[in-house]
C-alpha positions as a printed Julia matrix, in Angstrom:
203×3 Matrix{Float64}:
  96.14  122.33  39.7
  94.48  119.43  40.07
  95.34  122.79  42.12
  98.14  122.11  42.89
 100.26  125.11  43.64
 101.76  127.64  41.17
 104.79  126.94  40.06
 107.26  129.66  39.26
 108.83  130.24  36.51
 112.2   128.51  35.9
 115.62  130.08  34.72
 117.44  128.83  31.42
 120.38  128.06  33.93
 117.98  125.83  35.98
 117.15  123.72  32.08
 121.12  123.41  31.65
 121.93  121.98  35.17
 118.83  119.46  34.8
 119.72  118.13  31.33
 123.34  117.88  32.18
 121.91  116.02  35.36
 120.35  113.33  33.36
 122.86  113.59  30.6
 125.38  112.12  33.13
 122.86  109.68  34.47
 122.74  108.29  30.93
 126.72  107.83  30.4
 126.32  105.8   33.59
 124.44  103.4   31.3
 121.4   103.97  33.38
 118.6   102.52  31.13
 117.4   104.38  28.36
 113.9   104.59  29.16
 114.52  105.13  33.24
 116.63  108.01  32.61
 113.79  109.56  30.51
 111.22  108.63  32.9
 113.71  110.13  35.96
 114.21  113.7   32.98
 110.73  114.03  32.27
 109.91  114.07  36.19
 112.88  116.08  36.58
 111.28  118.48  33.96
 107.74  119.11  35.11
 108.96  119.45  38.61
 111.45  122.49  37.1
 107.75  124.06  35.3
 109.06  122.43  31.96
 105.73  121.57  30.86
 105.95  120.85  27.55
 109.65  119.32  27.43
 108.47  117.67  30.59
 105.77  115.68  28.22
 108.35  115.3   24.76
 110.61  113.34  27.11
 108.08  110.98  29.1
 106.39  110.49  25.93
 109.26  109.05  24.15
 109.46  106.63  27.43
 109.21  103.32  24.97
 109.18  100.41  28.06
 106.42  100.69  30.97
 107.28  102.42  34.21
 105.58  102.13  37.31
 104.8   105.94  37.65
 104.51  106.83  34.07
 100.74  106.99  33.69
 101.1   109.81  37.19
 103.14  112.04  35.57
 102.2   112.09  32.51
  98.71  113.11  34.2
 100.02  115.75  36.21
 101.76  117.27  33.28
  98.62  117.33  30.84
  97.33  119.18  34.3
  99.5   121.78  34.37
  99.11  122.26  30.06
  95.32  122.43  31.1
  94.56  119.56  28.63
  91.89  117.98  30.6
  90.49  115.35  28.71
  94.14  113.64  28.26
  95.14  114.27  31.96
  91.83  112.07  33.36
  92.49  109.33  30.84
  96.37  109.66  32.48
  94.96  109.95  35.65
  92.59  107.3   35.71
  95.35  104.55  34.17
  97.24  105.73  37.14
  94.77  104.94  39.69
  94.36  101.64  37.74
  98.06  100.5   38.18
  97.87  101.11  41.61
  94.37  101.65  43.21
  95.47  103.15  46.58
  98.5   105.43  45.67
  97.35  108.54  47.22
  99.1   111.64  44.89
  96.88  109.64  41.59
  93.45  109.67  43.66
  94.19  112.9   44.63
  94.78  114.39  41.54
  92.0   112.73  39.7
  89.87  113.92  42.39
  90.88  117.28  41.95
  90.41  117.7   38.46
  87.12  116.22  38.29
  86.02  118.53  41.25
  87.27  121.31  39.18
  85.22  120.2   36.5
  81.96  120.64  38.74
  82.04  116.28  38.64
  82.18  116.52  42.7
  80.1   113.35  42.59
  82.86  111.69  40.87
  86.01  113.11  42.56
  85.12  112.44  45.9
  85.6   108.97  46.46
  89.18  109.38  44.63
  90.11  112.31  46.91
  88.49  109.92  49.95
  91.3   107.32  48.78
  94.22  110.22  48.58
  93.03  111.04  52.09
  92.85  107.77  53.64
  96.26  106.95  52.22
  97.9   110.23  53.68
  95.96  111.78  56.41
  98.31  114.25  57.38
  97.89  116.17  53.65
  95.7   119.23  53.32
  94.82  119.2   49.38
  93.0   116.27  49.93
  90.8   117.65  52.35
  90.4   121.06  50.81
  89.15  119.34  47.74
  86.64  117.61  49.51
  85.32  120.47  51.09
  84.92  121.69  47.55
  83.27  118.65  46.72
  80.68  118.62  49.38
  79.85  122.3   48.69
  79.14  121.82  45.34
  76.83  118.97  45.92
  74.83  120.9   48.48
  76.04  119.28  51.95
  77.83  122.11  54.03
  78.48  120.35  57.27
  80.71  117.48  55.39
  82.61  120.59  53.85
  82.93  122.62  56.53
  84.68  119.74  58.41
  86.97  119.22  55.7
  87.85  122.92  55.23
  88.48  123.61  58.56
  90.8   120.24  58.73
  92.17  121.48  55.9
  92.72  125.14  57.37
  94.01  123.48  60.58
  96.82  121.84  58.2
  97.34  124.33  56.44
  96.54  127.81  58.03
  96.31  131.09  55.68
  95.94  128.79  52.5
  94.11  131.92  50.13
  92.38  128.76  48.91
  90.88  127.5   51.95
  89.9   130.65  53.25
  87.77  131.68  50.21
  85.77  128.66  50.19
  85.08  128.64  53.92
  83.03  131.86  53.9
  80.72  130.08  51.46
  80.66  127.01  53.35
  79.28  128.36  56.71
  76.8   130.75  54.31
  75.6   127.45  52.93
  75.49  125.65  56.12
  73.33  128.98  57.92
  75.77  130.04  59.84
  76.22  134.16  58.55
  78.44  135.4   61.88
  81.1   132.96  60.99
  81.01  133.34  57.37
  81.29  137.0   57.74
  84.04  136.56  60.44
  86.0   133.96  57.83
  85.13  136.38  54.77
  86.73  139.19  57.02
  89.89  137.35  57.54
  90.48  136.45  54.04
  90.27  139.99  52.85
  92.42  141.32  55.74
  94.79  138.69  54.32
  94.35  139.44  50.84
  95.44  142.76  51.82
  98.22  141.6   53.72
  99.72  139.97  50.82
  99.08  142.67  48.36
 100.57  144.95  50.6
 104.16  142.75  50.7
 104.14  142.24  46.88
């Protein structure tokens, strides 16, 4: 995602209770394309990918939102070209909304277009300081265009927020490599494994 997080897997039962959700949301005469909007979020937040994106693309009437998570779905089906033109009609609509900067960012940085991303991400972090993905992207960001002391700040912000993130920790090694700084890359590369480990060990 963008990186976002994995999602697990959902159950049939957990399809049933949503649809019968939004089913009674509809005999409440809720409008037609709302309640399809509300489903389709409803649906990609349950993993639903591609039932998530049959139901928000039979939305007929503009809603504000739409653009977003239509975006995030294409994401999550890995269809990259349609989630940036998504994406960037979501950042249109509303310029400062932080989760549509941040997940145009993200993709582009994921597409080695750091140069691009960052001043989307720099928008997603601005409008909510207090959220690591923003940062950890930029850290990506600045270590892929060469300038290790902007990424190491945002990777250890980003650690701070969010500490034992696998994520974080891999890139951070490489960060203080890049920045000349081998004793605390080897020191951050040593946590990650013993982490690594960690985790394998509890699966």
């Amino acid at each position: 995602a963008a990186h976002s997080p994995a999602i697990g897997q959902p159950t049939h039962g957990k399809r049933a209770e949503a649809s019968r959700s939004f089913d009674r949301l509809l005999e409440r005469s809720l409008d037609k394309d709302q309640a399809g909007f509300l489903r389709g979020k409803a649906l990609y937040e349950s993993g639903l990918f591609e039932e998530a994106l049959s139901t928000l693309e039979s939305v007929a009437a503009p809603q504000p939102g739409l653009h977003l998570e239509k975006g995030k779905v294409f994401v999550s089906l890995r269809r990259a070209a349609d989630a940036e033109a998504s994406l960037r009609a979501a950042v249109a609509e509303a310029p400062l909304e932080s989760e549509a900067n941040y997940f145009l960012g993200a993709l582009l940085v994921q597409q080695d277009r750091a140069a691009e991303g960052i001043p989307f991400l720099d928008t997603a972090r601005k409008s909510r300081p207090d959220f690591w993905g923003a940062r950890y992207y930029l850290g990506r960001a600045f270590l892929q265009t060469h300038r290790s002391a902007q990424a190491i700040a945002h990777l250890e912000a980003a650690r701070a927020a969010r500490p034992g993130e696998p994520q974080i920790d891999y890139h951070l090694p490489r960060a203080y490599q890049a920045a000349g700084r081998p004793a605390e890359a080897t020191a951050a590369l040593a946590r990650f494994r013993a982490a690594q480990a960690s985790r394998q060990q509890a699966e």
